[in-house]
Coordinates of C-alpha atoms in Angstrom, one line a residue:
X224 CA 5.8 2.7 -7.0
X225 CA 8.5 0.3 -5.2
X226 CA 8.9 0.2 -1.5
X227 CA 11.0 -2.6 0.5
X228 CA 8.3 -2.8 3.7
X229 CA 10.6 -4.8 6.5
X230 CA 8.1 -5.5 8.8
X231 CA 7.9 -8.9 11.0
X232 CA 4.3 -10.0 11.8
X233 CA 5.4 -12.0 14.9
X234 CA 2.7 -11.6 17.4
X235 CA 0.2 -11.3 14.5
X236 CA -0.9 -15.2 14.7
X237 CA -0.7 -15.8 18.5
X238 CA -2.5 -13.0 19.4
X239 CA -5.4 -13.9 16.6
X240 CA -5.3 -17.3 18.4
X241 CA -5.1 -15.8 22.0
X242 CA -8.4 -16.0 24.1
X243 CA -8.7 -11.8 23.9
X244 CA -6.8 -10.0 21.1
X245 CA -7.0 -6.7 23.4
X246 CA -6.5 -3.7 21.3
X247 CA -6.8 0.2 21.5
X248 CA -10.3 1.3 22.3
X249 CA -11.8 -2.3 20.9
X250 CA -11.5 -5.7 22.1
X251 CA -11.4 -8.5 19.7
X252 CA -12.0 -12.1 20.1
X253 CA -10.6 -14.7 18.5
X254 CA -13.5 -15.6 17.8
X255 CA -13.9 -14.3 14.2
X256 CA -15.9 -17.4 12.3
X257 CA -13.3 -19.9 10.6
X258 CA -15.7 -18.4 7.6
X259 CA -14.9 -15.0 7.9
X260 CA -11.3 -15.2 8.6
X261 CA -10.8 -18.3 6.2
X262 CA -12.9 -16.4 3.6
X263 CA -10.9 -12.6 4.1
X264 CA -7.6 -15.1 3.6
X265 CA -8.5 -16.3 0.4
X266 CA -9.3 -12.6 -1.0
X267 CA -5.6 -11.9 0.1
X268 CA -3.9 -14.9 -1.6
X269 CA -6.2 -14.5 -4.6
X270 CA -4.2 -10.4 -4.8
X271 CA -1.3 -12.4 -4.5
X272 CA -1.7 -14.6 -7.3
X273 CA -2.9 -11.7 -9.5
X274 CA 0.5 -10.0 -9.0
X275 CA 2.1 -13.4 -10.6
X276 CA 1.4 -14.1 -14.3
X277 CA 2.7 -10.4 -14.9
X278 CA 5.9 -10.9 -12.4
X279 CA 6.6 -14.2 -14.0
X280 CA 6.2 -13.2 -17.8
X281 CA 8.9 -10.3 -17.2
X282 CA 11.4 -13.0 -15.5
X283 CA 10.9 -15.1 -19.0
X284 CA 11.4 -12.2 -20.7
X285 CA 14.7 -11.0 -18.7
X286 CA 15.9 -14.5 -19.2
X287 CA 15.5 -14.9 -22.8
X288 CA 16.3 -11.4 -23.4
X289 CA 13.1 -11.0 -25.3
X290 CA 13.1 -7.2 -26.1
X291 CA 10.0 -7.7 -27.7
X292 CA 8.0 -9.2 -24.8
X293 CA 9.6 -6.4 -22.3
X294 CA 8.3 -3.2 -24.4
X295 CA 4.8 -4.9 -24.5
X296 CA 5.0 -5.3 -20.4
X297 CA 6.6 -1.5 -20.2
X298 CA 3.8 -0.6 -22.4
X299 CA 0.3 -2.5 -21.2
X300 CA 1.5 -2.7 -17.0
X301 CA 3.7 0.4 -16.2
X302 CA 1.7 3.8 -15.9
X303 CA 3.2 6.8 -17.3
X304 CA 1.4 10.6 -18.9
X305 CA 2.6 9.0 -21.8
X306 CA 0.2 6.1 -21.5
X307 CA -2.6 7.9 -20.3
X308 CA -2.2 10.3 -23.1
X309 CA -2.2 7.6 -25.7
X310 CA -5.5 5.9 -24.0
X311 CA -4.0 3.4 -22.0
X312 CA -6.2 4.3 -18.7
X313 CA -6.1 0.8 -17.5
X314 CA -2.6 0.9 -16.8
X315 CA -4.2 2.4 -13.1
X316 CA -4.8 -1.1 -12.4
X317 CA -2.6 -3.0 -14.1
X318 CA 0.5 -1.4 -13.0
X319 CA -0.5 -2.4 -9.5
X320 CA -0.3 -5.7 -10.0
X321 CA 3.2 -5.7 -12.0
X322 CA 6.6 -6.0 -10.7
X323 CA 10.2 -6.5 -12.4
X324 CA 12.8 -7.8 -9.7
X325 CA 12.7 -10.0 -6.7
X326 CA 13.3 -7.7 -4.0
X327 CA 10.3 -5.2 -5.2
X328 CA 7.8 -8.5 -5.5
X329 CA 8.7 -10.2 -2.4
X330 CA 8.4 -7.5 -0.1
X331 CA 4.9 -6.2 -1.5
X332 CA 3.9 -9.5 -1.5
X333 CA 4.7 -10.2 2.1
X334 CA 2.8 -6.7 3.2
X335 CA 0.1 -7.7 1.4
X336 CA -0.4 -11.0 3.5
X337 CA 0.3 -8.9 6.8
X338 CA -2.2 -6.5 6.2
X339 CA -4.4 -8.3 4.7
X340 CA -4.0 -11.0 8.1
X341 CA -4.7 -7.7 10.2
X342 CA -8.3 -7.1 8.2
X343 CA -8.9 -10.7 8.2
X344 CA -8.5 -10.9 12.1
X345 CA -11.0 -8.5 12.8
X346 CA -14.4 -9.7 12.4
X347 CA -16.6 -8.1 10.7
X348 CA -14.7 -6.9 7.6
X349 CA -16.2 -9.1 4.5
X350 CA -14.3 -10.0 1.2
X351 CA -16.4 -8.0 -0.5
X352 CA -14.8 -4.5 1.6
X353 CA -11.4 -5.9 1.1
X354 CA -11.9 -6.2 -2.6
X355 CA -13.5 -2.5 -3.1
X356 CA -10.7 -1.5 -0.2
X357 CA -7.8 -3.2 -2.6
X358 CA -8.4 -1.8 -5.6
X359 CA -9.9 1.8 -4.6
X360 CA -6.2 1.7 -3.1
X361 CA -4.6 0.9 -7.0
X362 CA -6.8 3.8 -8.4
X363 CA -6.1 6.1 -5.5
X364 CA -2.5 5.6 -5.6
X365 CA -2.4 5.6 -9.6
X366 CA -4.5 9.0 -9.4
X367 CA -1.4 10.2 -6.6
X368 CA 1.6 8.8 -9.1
X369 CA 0.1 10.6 -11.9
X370 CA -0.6 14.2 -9.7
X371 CA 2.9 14.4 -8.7
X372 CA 4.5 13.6 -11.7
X373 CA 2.5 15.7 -14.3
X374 CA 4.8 18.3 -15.7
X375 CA 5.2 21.4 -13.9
X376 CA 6.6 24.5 -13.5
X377 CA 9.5 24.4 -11.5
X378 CA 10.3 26.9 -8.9
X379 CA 14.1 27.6 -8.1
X380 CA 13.1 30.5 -5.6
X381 CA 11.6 27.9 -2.9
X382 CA 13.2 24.5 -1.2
X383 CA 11.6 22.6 0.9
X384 CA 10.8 18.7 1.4
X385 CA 7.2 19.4 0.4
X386 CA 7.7 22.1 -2.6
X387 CA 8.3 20.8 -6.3
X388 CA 12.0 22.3 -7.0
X389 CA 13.5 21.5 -9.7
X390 CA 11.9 17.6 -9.5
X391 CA 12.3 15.2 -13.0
X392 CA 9.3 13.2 -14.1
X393 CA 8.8 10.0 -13.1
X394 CA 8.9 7.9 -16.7
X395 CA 6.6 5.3 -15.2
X396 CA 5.6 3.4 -12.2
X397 CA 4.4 -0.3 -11.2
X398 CA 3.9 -2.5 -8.4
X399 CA 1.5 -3.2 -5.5
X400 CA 3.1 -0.6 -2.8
X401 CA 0.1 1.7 -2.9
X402 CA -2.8 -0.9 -2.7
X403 CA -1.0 -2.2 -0.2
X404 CA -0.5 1.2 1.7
X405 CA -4.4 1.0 1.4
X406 CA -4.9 -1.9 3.5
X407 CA -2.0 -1.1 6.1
X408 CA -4.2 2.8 6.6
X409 CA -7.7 1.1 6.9
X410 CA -5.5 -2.1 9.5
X411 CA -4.1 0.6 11.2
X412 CA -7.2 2.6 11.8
X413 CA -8.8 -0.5 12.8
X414 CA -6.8 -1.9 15.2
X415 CA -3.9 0.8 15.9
X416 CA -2.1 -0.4 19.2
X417 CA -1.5 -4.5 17.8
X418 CA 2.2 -4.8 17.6
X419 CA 4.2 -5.4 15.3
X420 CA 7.9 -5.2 14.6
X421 CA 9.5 -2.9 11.6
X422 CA 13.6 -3.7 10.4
X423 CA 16.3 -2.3 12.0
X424 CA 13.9 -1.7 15.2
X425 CA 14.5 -4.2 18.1
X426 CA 11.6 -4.3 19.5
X427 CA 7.6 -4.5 18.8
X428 CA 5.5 -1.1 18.3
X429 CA 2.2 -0.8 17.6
X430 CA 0.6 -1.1 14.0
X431 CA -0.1 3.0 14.4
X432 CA 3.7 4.1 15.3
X433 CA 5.0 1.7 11.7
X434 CA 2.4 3.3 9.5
X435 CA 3.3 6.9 11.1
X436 CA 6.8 5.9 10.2
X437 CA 6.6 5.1 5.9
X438 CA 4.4 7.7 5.9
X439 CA 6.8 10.2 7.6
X440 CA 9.8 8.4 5.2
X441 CA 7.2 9.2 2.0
X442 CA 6.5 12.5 2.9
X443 CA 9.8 13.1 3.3
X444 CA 11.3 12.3 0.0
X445 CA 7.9 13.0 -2.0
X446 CA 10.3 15.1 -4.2
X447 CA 13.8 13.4 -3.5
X448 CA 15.0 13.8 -7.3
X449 CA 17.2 10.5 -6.4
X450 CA 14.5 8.1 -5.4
X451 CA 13.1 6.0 -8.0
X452 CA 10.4 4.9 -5.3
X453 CA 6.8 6.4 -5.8
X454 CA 6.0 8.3 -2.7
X455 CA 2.9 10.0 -3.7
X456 CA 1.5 6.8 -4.7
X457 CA 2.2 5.6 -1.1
X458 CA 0.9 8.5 0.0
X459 CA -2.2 8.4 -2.2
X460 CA -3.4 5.0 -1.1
X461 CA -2.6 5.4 2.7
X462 CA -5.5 8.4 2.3
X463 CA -7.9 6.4 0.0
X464 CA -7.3 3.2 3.1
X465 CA -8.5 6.1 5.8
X466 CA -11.1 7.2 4.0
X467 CA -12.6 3.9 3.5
X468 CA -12.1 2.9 7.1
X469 CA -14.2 6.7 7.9
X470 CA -17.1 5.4 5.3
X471 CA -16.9 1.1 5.6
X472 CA -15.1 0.0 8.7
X473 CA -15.6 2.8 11.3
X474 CA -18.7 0.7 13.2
X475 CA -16.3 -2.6 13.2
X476 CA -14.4 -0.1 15.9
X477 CA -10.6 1.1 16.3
X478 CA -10.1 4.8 16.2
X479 CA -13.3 6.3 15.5
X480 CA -14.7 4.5 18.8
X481 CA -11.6 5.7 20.6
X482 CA -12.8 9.3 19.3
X483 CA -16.0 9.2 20.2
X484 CA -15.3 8.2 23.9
X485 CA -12.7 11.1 24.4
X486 CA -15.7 13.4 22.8
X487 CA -18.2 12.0 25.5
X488 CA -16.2 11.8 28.1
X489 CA -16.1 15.8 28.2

């Protein structure tokens, strides 16, 4: 479930501190309480710091080659059919909160604070949402992971981006990429026209165009037999984050208010 998210929050803080934070269909002011905001932010670093002890274990264990500790990690924080089959059904939520390398902790990490600075901006959203939000995402996208890698039968009459041709099983998966795809679908829904910039891009585009974007990439190479990235479980959390915006968030404004003007206005 790795993904390397390059995006640059840049405008994120001086808009929040601007007088108006102006966005599609719903104004914003800065003037969500220090409480809110301050309480939303500590939510978000608390995620962060769960994504640690497991992260830091499996760097001890690299470095002392401890074989041992590794197979235990692999076993209790990665989610495979194997695991399931064997009982292991907390390994949903586990592997969400489990990385091996650098590169795959580091950039989760950073979306995580981005998005979760997004939800935190606009008022309204309590820890309590971004808690059930966060880890609905982990069991959403661990539901998506295991869907599209159960064994099935493969079809050598069809190709196509979307069709399962001759696809191998993903062993196992970990890390926060689809809990985080959970908060970036319910940010974007709330606030879809607040810029932001995405690597190699030059220049800013809005919060709905960078979403659009992964998503597009995911759906692309849901079945690329040479990515060892899980798109479904991208895929899988990005739905469960727009569902809970359509249930939870919808009143706090963004798209559904932009919906239901074009609806009146005819």
């Amino acid at each position: 479930m790795s993904s390397t998210p390059f995006f640059s929050q840049f405008s994120l803080l001086d808009r929040a501190n601007g007088p108006i934070l102006s966005t599609l269909g719903r104004s914003y002011s800065s003037g969500p309480s220090y409480y809110s905001y301050g309480s939303v932010r500590a939510v978000i670093w608390i995620l962060i710091g769960l994504n640690v002890p497991i992260f830091a274990m499996w760097q001890q264990a690299k470095a002392t080659n401890d074989r041992r500790a590794d197979q235990l990690l692999r076993k209790y924080c990665t989610l495979s059919w194997d695991g399931i089959k064997q009982g292991r059904y907390y390994t949903t939520l586990t592997s969400a909160f489990a990385h091996q390398d650098w590169l795959h902790f580091g950039f989760n990490m950073f979306a995580l604070n981005t998005f979760g600075s997004v939800l935190a901006m606009a008022g309204g959203v309590s820890p309590a949402k971004v808690i059930g939000l966060a880890l609905g995402s982990a069991f959403a996208s661990s539901a998506a992971f295991l869907w599209h890698s159960k064994p099935i039968e493969r079809d050598r009459s069809r190709r196509g981006w979307l069709v399962a041709t001759e696809r191998e099983t993903i062993r196992a998966g970990l890390g926060a990429s689809g809990l985080v795809s959970g908060l970036a679908g319910a940010a974007t829904l709330l606030m879809p026209s607040l810029r932001m910039q995405i690597f190699p891009i030059p220049i800013a585009i809005p919060l709905w165009g960078v979403t659009c974007i992964y998503a597009a990439v995911d759906a692309y190479f849901l079945n690329d037999t040479n990515s060892n990235i899980g798109h479904a479980a991208h895929l899988g959390g990005l739905a469960f984050g727009a569902v809970f915006y359509l249930f939870e968030l919808r009143k706090l404004g963004g798209v559904w208010q932009i919906a239901r003007r074009l609806v009146l206005r005819r």
